[in-house]
Amino acid sequence: MSAVETRRYDVRARSTDTFGRVLWSCRDQHFVADGPVQNGCPGEAVTPAELFLAGIAACGVELLQVIAKAGDVPLRAVRAEITGELDPANPVRDDVNVFNSVRLLFEIAGVTEEQGRELVEAFKRR
């Protein structure tokens, strides 16, 4: 049995001259994020909550491709839509804001319905 390679991901973030605007970088890629207008921030760029959800959706699409390739499943395309809801009037926890619900929907092309179900189940087990 071979050793599993440890992966490390480094991301940096810093404030800017605009209140609530953050410059964040990973490797040689640079991005802007804004806090939401509800926090008195610009809300013009992608918010941290949207970045979090985007990471989950991107991970899902990529992993379905990897799982399909490993299983020789004829996957042609994957699309993901993710929605998160945070209701401050109905907090899940009193000490921190977290999503009340998150829904991830995959659209998969090139496979049978059964193969699609198996791919999604394999993703859920990862």
XYZ file of C-alpha atoms in Angstrom, residues 44-123:
80
model
C -19.674 44.696 -5.429
C -17.185 41.839 -5.756
C -17.786 38.210 -4.856
C -18.483 37.822 -1.140
C -16.716 35.341 1.169
C -19.924 33.279 1.412
C -20.093 33.048 -2.384
C -16.419 32.073 -2.530
C -17.072 29.304 -0.006
C -19.984 27.962 -2.055
C -17.998 28.300 -5.303
C -15.249 26.165 -3.785
C -17.737 23.420 -2.972
C -19.315 23.531 -6.448
C -15.924 23.532 -8.208
C -14.735 20.656 -6.029
C -17.880 18.703 -6.883
C -17.481 19.167 -10.637
C -13.792 18.255 -10.542
C -14.325 15.206 -8.333
C -17.137 13.861 -10.507
C -14.746 14.062 -13.464
C -11.995 12.270 -11.497
C -14.369 9.568 -10.224
C -15.808 9.005 -13.711
C -12.349 8.755 -15.286
C -11.177 6.287 -12.627
C -14.272 4.137 -13.229
C -14.113 4.444 -17.028
C -17.550 6.113 -17.017
C -18.253 8.071 -20.259
C -18.922 11.409 -18.581
C -19.141 14.257 -21.143
C -19.978 17.250 -18.976
C -20.873 18.282 -15.432
C -22.587 21.432 -14.204
C -23.206 22.310 -10.588
C -25.510 24.856 -8.997
C -25.214 25.564 -5.307
C -27.415 27.675 -3.071
C -26.789 28.577 0.528
C -29.244 30.298 2.830
C -28.311 32.134 6.000
C -31.218 33.412 8.089
C -30.023 35.723 10.897
C -33.520 35.575 12.440
C -33.237 31.786 12.738
C -29.591 31.054 13.632
C -28.309 27.498 13.616
C -25.846 28.480 16.347
C -25.824 31.422 18.739
C -22.053 31.933 18.683
C -21.388 32.129 14.932
C -23.234 32.671 11.651
C -23.475 29.521 9.547
C -25.663 28.564 6.615
C -29.110 27.313 7.595
C -29.117 25.181 4.459
C -26.988 24.409 1.437
C -28.305 22.703 -1.687
C -25.999 21.314 -4.376
C -27.498 20.238 -7.705
C -25.511 18.415 -10.396
C -26.405 18.231 -14.087
C -24.485 15.360 -15.673
C -24.238 14.537 -19.394
C -23.058 11.422 -21.211
C -24.008 8.847 -18.585
C -27.055 6.790 -17.755
C -29.257 7.799 -14.843
C -27.822 4.906 -12.826
C -24.226 5.922 -13.600
C -25.070 9.493 -12.621
C -26.494 8.328 -9.297
C -23.392 6.227 -8.650
C -21.091 9.166 -9.439
C -22.956 11.456 -7.045
C -22.971 8.803 -4.313
C -19.226 8.309 -4.763
C -18.755 12.087 -4.478
